XYZ file of C-alpha atoms in Angstrom:
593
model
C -4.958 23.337 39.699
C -6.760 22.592 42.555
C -6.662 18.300 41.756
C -2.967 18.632 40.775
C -2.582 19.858 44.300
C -4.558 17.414 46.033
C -2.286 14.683 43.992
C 0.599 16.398 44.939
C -0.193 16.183 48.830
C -1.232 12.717 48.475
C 2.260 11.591 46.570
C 4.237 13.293 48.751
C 1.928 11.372 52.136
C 2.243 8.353 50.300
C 6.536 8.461 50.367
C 6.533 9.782 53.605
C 4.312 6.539 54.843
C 6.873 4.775 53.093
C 9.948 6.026 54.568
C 8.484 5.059 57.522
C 7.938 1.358 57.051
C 11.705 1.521 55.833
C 10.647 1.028 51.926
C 12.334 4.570 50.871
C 15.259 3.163 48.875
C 18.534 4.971 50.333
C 19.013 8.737 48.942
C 15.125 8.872 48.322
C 15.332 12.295 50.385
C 17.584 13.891 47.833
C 14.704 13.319 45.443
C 13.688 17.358 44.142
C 9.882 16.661 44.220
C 8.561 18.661 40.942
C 6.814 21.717 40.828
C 3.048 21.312 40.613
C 2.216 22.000 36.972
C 5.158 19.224 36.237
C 3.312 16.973 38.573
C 0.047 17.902 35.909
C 1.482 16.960 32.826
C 2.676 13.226 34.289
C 0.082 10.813 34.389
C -0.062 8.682 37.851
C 0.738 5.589 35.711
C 4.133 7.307 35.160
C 5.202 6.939 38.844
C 4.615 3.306 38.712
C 6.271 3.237 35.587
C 9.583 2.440 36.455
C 8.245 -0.662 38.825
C 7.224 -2.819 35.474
C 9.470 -4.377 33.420
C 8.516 -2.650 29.821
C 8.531 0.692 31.784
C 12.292 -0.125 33.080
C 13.420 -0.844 29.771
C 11.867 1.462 26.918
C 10.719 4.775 29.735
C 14.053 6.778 28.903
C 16.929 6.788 26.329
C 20.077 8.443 26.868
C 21.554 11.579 24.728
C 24.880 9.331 24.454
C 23.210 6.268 23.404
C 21.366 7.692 21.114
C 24.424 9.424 19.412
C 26.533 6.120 19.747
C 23.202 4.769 17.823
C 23.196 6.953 15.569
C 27.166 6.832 14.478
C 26.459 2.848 14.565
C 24.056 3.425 12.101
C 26.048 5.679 9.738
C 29.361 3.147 9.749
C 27.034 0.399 9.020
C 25.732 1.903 5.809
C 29.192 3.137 5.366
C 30.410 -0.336 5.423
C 27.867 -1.775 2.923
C 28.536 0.965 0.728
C 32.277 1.447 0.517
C 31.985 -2.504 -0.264
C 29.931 -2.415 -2.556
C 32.322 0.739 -4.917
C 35.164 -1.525 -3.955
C 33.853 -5.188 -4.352
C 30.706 -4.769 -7.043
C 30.732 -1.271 -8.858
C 29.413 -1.170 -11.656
C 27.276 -3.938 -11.504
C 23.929 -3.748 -9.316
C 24.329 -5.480 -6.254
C 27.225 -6.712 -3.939
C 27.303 -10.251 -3.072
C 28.630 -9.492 0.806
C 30.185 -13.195 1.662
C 31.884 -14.100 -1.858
C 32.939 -9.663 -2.168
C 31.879 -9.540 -5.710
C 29.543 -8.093 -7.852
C 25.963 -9.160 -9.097
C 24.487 -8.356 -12.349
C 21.428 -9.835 -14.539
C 21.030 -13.498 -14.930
C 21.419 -13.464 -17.898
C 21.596 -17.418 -18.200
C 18.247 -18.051 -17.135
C 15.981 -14.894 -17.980
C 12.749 -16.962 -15.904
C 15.050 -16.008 -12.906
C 12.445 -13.209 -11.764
C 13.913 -12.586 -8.374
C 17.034 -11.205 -9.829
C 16.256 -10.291 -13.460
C 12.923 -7.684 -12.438
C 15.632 -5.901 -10.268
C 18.937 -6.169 -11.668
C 19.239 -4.135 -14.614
C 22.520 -3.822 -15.509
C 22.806 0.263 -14.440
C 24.528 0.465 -11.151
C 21.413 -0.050 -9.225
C 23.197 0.296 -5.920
C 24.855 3.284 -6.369
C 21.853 5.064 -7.935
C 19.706 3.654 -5.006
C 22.003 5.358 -1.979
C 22.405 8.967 -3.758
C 19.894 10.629 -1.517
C 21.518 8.588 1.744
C 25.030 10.043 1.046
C 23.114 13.338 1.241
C 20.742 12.784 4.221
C 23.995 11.405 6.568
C 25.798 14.489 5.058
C 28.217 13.083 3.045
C 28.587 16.109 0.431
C 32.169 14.989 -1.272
C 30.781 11.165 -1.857
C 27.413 12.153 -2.853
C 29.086 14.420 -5.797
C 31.555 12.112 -6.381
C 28.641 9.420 -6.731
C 26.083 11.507 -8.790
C 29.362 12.806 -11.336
C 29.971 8.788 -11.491
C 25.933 7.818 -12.867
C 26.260 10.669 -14.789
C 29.758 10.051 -16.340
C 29.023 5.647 -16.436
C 25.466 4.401 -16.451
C 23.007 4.127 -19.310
C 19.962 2.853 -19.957
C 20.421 1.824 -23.046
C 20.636 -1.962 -22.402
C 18.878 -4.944 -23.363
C 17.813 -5.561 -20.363
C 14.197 -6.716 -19.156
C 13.418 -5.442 -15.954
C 10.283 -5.397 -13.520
C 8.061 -1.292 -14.309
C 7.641 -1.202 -10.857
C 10.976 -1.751 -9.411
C 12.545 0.333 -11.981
C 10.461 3.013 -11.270
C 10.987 2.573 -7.404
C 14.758 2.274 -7.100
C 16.071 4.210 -9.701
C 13.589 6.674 -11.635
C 12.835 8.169 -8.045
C 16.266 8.164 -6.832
C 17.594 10.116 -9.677
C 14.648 13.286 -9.270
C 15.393 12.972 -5.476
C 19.157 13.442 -5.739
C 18.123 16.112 -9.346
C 16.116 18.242 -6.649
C 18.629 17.605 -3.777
C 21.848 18.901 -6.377
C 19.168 22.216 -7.543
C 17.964 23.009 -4.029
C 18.273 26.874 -3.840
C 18.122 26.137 0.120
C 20.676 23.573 0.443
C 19.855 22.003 3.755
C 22.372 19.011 4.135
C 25.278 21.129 3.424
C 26.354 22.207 -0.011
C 25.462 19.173 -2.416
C 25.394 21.414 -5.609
C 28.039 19.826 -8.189
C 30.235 22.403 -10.416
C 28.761 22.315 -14.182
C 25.436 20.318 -13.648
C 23.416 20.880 -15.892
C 20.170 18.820 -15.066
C 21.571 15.588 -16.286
C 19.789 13.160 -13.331
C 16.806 14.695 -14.975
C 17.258 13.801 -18.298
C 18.473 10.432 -17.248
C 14.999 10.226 -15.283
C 13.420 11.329 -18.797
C 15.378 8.691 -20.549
C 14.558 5.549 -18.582
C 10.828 6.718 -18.161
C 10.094 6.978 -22.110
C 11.759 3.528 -22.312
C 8.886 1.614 -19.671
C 6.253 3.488 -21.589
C 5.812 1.251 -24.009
C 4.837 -1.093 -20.587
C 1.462 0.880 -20.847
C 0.882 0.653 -24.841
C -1.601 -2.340 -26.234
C -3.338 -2.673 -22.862
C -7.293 -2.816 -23.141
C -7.428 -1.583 -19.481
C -4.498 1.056 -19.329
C -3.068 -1.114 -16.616
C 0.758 -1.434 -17.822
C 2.789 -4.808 -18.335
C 4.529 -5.892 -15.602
C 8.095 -5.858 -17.597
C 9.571 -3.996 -20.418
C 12.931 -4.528 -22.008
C 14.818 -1.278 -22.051
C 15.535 -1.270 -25.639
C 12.984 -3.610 -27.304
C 9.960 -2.436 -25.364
C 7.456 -5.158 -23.834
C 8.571 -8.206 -24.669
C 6.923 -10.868 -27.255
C 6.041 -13.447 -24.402
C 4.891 -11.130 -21.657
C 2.835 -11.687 -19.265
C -0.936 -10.183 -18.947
C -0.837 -10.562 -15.181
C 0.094 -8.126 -12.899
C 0.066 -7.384 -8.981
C -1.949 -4.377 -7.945
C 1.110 -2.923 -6.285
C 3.228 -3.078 -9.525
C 0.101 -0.989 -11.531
C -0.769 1.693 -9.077
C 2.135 2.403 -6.919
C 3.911 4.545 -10.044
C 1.969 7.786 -9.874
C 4.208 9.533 -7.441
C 7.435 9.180 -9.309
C 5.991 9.412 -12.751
C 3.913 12.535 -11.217
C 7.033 14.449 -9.807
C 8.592 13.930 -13.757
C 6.008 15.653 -15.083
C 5.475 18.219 -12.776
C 9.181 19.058 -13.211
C 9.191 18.765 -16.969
C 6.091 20.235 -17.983
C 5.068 17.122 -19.591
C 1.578 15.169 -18.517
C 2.342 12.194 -20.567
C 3.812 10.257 -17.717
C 1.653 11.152 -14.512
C -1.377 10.838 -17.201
C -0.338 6.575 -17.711
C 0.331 6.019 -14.309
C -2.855 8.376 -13.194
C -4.524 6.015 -16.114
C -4.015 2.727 -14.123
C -4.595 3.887 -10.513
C -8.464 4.447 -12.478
C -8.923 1.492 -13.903
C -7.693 -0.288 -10.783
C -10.245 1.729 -8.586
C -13.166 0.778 -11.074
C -12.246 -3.216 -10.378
C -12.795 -3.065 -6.721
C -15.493 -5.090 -5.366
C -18.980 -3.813 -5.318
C -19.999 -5.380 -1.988
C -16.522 -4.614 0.128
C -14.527 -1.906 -1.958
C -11.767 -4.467 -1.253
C -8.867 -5.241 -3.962
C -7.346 -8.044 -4.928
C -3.951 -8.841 -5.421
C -3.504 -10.349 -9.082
C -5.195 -9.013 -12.270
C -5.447 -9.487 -15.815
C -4.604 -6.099 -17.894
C -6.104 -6.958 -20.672
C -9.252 -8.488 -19.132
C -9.635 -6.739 -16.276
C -10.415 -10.104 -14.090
C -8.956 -10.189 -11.049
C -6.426 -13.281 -11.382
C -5.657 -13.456 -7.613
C -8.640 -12.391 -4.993
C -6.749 -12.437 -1.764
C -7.313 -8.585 -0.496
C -4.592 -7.571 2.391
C -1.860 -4.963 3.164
C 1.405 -7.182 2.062
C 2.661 -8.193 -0.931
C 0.759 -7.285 -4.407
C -0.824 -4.393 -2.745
C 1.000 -2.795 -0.199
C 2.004 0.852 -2.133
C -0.687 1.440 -4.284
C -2.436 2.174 -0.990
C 0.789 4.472 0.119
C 0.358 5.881 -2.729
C -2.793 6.923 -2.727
C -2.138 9.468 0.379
C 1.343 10.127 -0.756
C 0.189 11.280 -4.155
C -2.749 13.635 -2.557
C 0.120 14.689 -0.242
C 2.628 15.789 -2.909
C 0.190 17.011 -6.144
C -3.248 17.889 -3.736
C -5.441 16.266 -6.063
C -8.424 15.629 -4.419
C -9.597 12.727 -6.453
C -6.761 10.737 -4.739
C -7.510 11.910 -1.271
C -10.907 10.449 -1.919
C -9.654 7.118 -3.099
C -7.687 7.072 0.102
C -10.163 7.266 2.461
C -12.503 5.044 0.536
C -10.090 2.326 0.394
C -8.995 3.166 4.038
C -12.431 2.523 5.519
C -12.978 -0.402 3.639
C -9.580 -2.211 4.982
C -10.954 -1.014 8.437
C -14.431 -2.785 7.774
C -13.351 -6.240 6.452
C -9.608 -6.616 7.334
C -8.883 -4.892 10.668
C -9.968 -8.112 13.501
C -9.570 -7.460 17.263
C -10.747 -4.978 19.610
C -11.663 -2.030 19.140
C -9.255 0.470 20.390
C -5.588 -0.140 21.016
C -4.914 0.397 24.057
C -7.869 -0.077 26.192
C -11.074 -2.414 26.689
C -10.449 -6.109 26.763
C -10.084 -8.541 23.266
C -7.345 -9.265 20.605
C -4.802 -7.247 19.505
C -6.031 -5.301 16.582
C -4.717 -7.099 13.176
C -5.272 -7.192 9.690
C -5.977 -10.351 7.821
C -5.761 -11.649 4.544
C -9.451 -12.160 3.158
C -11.143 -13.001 -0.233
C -12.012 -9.342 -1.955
C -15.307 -10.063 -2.624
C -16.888 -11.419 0.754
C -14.165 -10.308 3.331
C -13.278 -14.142 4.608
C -10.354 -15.361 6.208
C -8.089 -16.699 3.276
C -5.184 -17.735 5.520
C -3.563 -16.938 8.782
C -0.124 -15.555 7.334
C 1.332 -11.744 7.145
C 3.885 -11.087 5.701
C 6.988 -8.445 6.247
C 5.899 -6.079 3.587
C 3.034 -5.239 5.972
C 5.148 -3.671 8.867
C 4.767 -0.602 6.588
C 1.296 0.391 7.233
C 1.634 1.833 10.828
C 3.740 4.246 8.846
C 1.429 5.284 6.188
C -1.058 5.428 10.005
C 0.802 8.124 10.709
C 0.300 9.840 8.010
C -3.435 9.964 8.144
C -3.292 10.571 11.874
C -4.697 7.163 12.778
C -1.765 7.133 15.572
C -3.144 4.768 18.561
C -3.863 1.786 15.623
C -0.571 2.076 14.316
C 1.099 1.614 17.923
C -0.684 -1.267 18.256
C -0.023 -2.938 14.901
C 3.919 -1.470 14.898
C 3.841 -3.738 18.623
C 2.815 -6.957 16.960
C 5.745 -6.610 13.986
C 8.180 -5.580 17.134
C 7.475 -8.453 19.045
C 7.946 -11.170 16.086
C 11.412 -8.916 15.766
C 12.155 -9.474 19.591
C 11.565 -13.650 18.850
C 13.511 -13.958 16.224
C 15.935 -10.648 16.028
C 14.577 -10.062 12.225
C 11.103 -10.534 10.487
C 10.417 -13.353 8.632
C 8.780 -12.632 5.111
C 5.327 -14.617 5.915
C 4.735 -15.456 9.514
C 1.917 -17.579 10.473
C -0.177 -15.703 13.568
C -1.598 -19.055 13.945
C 0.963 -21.869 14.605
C 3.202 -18.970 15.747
C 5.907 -19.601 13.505
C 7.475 -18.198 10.142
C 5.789 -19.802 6.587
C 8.450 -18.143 4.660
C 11.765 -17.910 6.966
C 14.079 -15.782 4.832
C 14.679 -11.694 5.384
C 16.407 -9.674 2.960
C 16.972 -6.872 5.315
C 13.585 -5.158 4.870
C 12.946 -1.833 5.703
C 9.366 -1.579 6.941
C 9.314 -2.007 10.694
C 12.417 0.739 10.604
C 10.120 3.118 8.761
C 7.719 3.035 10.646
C 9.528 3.078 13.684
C 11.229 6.391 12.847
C 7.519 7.572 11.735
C 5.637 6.513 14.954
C 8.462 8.496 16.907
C 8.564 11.083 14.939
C 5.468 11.182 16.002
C 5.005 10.585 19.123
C 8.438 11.416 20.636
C 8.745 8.494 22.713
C 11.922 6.895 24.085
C 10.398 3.279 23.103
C 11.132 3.429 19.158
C 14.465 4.543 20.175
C 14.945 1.365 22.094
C 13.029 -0.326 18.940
C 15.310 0.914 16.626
C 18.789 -0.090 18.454
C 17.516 -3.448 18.650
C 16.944 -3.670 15.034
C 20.324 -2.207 14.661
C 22.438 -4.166 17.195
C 20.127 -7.296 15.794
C 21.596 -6.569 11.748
C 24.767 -6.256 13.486
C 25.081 -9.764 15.047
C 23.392 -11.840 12.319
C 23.665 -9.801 8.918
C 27.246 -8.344 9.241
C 29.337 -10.330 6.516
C 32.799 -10.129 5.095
C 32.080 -7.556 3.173
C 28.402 -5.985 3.706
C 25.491 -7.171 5.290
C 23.814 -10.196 3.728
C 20.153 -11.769 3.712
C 19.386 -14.366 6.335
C 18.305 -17.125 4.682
C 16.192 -18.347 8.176
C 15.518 -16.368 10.685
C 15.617 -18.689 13.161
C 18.976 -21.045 12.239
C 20.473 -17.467 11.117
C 21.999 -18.618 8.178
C 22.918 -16.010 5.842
C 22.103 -15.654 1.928
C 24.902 -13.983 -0.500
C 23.143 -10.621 -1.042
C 22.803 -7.318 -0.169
C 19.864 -5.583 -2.142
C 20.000 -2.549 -2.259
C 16.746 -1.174 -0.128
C 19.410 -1.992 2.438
C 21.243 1.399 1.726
C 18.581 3.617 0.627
C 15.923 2.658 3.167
C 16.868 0.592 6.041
C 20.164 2.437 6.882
C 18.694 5.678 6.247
C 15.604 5.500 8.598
C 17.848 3.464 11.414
C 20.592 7.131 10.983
C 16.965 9.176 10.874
C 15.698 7.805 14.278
C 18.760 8.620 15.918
C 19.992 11.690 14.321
C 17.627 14.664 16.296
C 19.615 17.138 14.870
C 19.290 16.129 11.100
C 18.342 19.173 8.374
C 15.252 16.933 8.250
C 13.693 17.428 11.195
C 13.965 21.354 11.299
C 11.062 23.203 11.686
C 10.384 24.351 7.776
C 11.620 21.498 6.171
C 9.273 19.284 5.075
C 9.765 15.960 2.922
C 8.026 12.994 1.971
C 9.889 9.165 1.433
C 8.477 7.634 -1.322
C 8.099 4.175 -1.267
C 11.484 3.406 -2.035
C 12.730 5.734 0.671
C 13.645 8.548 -1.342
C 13.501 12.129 -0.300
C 10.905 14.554 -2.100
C 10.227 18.146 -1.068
C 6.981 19.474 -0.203
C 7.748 21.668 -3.204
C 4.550 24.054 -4.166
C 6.148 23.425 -8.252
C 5.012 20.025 -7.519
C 1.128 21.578 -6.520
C 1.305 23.447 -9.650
C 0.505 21.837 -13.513
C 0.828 23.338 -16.679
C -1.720 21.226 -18.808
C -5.769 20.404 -18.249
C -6.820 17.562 -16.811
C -8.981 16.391 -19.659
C -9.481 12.659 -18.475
C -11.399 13.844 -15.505
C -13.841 15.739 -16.329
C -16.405 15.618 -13.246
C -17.085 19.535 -12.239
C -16.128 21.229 -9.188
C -19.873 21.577 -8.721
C -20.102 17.846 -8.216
C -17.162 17.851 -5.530
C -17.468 18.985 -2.276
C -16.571 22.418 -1.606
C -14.828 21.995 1.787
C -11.755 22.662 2.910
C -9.401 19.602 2.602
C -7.867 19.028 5.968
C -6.797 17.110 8.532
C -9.973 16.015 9.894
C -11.170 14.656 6.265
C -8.330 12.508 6.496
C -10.193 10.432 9.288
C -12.665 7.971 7.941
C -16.037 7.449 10.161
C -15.036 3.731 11.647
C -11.071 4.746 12.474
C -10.568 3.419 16.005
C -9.135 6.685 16.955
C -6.666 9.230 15.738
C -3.844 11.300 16.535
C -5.763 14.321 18.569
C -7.179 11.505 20.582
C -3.530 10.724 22.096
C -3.594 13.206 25.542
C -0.497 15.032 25.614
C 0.664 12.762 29.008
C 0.947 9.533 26.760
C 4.616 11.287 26.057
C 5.855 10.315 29.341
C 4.560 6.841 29.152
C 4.716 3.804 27.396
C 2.630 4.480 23.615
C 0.929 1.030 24.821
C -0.023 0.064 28.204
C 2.460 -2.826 30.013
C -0.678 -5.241 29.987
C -1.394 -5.315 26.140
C 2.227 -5.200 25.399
C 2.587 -8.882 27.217
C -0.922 -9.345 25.883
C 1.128 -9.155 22.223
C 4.548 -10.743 23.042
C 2.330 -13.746 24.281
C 0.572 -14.097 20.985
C 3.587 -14.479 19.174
C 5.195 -17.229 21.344
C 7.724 -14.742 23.515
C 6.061 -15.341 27.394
């Protein structure tokens, strides 16, 4: 105590010196000078805080702003959503500017960007259950779930993408099943008068009908498309993205915890393997494209975008939700090996001199540049940071995504780092750089992501808002708009913009915990899901050959991690999560100073 004294005396000469040039600002003296252990816990940066122009704009955030944030938040997916029942239900999508409905192309079945989405089952509707019931909606979230029950099926000839299926609608319907059967009922009383576990048996339905996805593969990897009624079809494809083969073991997994049935989490468990025994031997890096049947990798770039961005989310998230070990150890692998060959800049965050950390796009097999795009997809992985506890990175790589927001008030889908300037200019209303943005404050606490966030939110606001819903902007820059609303809009962006702001949400209470999957939908930290009713006979290595340790937090940190979350002193809460100088060090590398 004796320093914080010393500092104390000295703050206190150093106004009084001031006052008497004349440099006290008037009504300085009714300043209450705080006691000494307050004076402790501030760091001296925090007194000059205020003086620099980041610290003057993200150092506090106002109760009422935050609440007029957070209503802002609920009327905009409020908007999209009462739209889309009155403009587009049934069919999957609302088209925002023309207020109608979007279904299948079924004209021109090679249209992949609609057709591996679009279904034909009310995809929007299925996609927001669990959002109705996070913002506490009880009477539309019943109404909603009675309507998929009472209207969709999934018996349709209709070819659509195993991985987006699996995503947007298998995991919605066991997130709003457990929501409806939780004894607890935390959001209010969503139970529903008669249910009788019919989200679950549609869940059952739709997964034995992308099955036969994972049937006739030499590897195990599944087909990248299945037709709901026909199975895989005749002219299918043997490529698939790494992404679309491994990021299907958490949904799958929770069906078979919940049914007592291994057959699904034993397919999807299936792939992750043989995708782990294709990476390279010199980098333990993955590519992005590879043949099921051959096991060749088609496409060797090796990054955190596009192609491969879940299957490393999932990796944690399954060890997270089951506590399988063998995927905690796949994790950590794969997590030191991005650090090793994709990770370029300095060293720590937020001190020493250098680059900004960022991670590249290289060749899998010798860790070379490829190119000097990222793309929007990769804004999740400060996120998925958090969850291992690798906090000060993910500030730094959430600060980079934030500033190309700040130039362009959206992200565009590639943006050259480079030439400082989008590849790819379109954004379909994305949801990573929210995600992680509620994440990193969730972690850290700090009034900056709350500032983050309302930008994002006053940003969709001024360019997305359309006649009826929120629409893509076809470039970022001209802000032309695009007629459609998909429907990650709803369940992911609009929930995690009403999550930052809502302090108060059933989420956030101490004893509640939940995981998003990657589709943004809610999961318990449920011990049923810990517990299995059948051997695991396809992994056979003995618990003699694992390590007996304790799994914990500390094996979640790989040896090369810059730093991690019990690195960040507990002061950092009263001060910017990155220092002034490497913010401006980051807003100049992406054209903004």
């Amino acid at each position: 105590m004796r320093w914080c004294s010393v500092l104390l005396g000295l703050l206190l000469l150093r106004l009084g010196l001031l006052a008497l040039r004349g440099l006290v600002l008037p009504g300085a003296a009714r300043v209450v000078v705080p006691g000494a252990n307050a004076v402790c816990r501030a760091s001296y940066g925090r007194f000059l805080g205020p003086r620099d122009e980041y610290g003057r704009r993200y150092s506090t955030f106002p109760d009422g702003l935050r609440s007029e944030m957070r209503e802002m938040a609920r009327a905009m997916f409020l908007f999209g959503y009462d739209n889309y029942m009155k403009f587009a239900f049934p069919e999957d999508e609302l088209n925002p500017i023309l207020c109608r409905g979007r279904g299948p192309d079924t004209e021109n079945p090679s249209n992949l960007n609609i057709n591996d989405v679009l279904g034909n089952y009310s995809l929007t509707l299925i996609d927001a259950l669990d959002t109705l019931a996070v913002m506490g909606n009880a009477t539309e979230f019943q109404r909603a779930v009675r309507l998929v029950i009472d209207t969709v099926s999934f018996d349709k000839d209709s070819t659509v993408q195993v991985f987006e299926a699996t995503i947007r609608i298998l995991g919605s319907l066991l997130s709003a099943h457990i929501i409806l059967t939780d004894t607890k009922q935390p959001f209010g009383n969503m139970t529903l008068s008669g249910y009788d576990n019919e989200l679950l048996h549609m869940a059952h339905d739709l997964a034995v009908r992308l099955l036969p996805a994972f049937e006739n593969t030499k590897t195990g990897m599944p087909y990248p498309r299945v037709n709901l009624k026909k199975g895989v079809p005749p002219d299918s494809r043997n490529e698939t993205c790494t992404a679309g083969a491994g990021s299907l073991l958490v949904e799958f997994g929770i069906l078979s915890r919940l049914l007592g049935d291994s057959t699904f989490e034993w397919v999807a468990r299936r792939a992750v393997r043989a995708l782990w025994s294709l990476r390279s031997n010199d980098t333990g890096l993955f590519g992005n494209v590879v043949n099921i049947q051959t096991g060749q990798w088609v496409g060797k770039q090796s990054g955190l975008g596009a192609g491969l961005d879940s299957f490393f989310e999932y990796l944690l998230k399954s060890y997270i939700l089951f506590g399988e070990e063998e995927d905690l150890e796949m994790f950590n692998e794969a997590y030191k090996s991005i650090q090793n060959h994709l990770r370029r800049g300095r060293e720590a965050c937020n001190e020493g001199e250098g680059d900004p950390p960022l991670y590249v796009n290289v060749n899998m097999l010798n860790g070379q540049i490829m190119n000097t795009w990222i793309d929007s997809l990769q804004a999740f992985f400060p996120g998925l940071q958090v969850l291992k506890g690798d906090i000060e990175d993910a500030i730094c790589l959430h600060a980079f995504y934030y500033a190309i927001w700040k130039r362009y008030e959206a992200l565009p889908e590639r943006y050259n780092w480079q030439l400082q300037a989008p590849d790819v200019s379109f954004y379909p209303l994305r949801p990573e750089l929210v995600e992680s943005t509620y994440l990193l404050y969730q972690a850290t606490k700090n009034p900056f992501y709350l500032h983050v966030g309302m930008d994002i939110l006053l940003s969709l606001e001024k360019h997305a808002k359309a006649k009826c819903g929120y629409a893509t902007l076809h470039h970022v820059v001209e802000k032309s708009q695009e007629d459609r609303m998909e429907s990650f809009f709803l369940s992911e962006t609009c929930k995690y913009l009403y999550l930052l702001f809502d302090e108060d949400n059933p989420l956030h209470k101490v004893g509640n915990k939940y995981l998003f999957t990657t589709e943004g939908h809610l999961v318990p930290l449920d011990p049923r899901l810990r517990d299995k009713t059948w051997q695991d006979i396809f992994h056979l290595k003995s618990k003699t050959q694992r390590s007996q340790e304790k799994l914990s937090q500390t094996r979640l940190r790989t040896a090369n991690s810059s730093t991690n979350c019990f690195r960040v002193p507990e002061e950092r809460r009263f001060s910017l999560p990155l220092k002034s100088v490497y913010m401006r060090q980051i807003d100049q590398m992406v054209g903004l100073l």
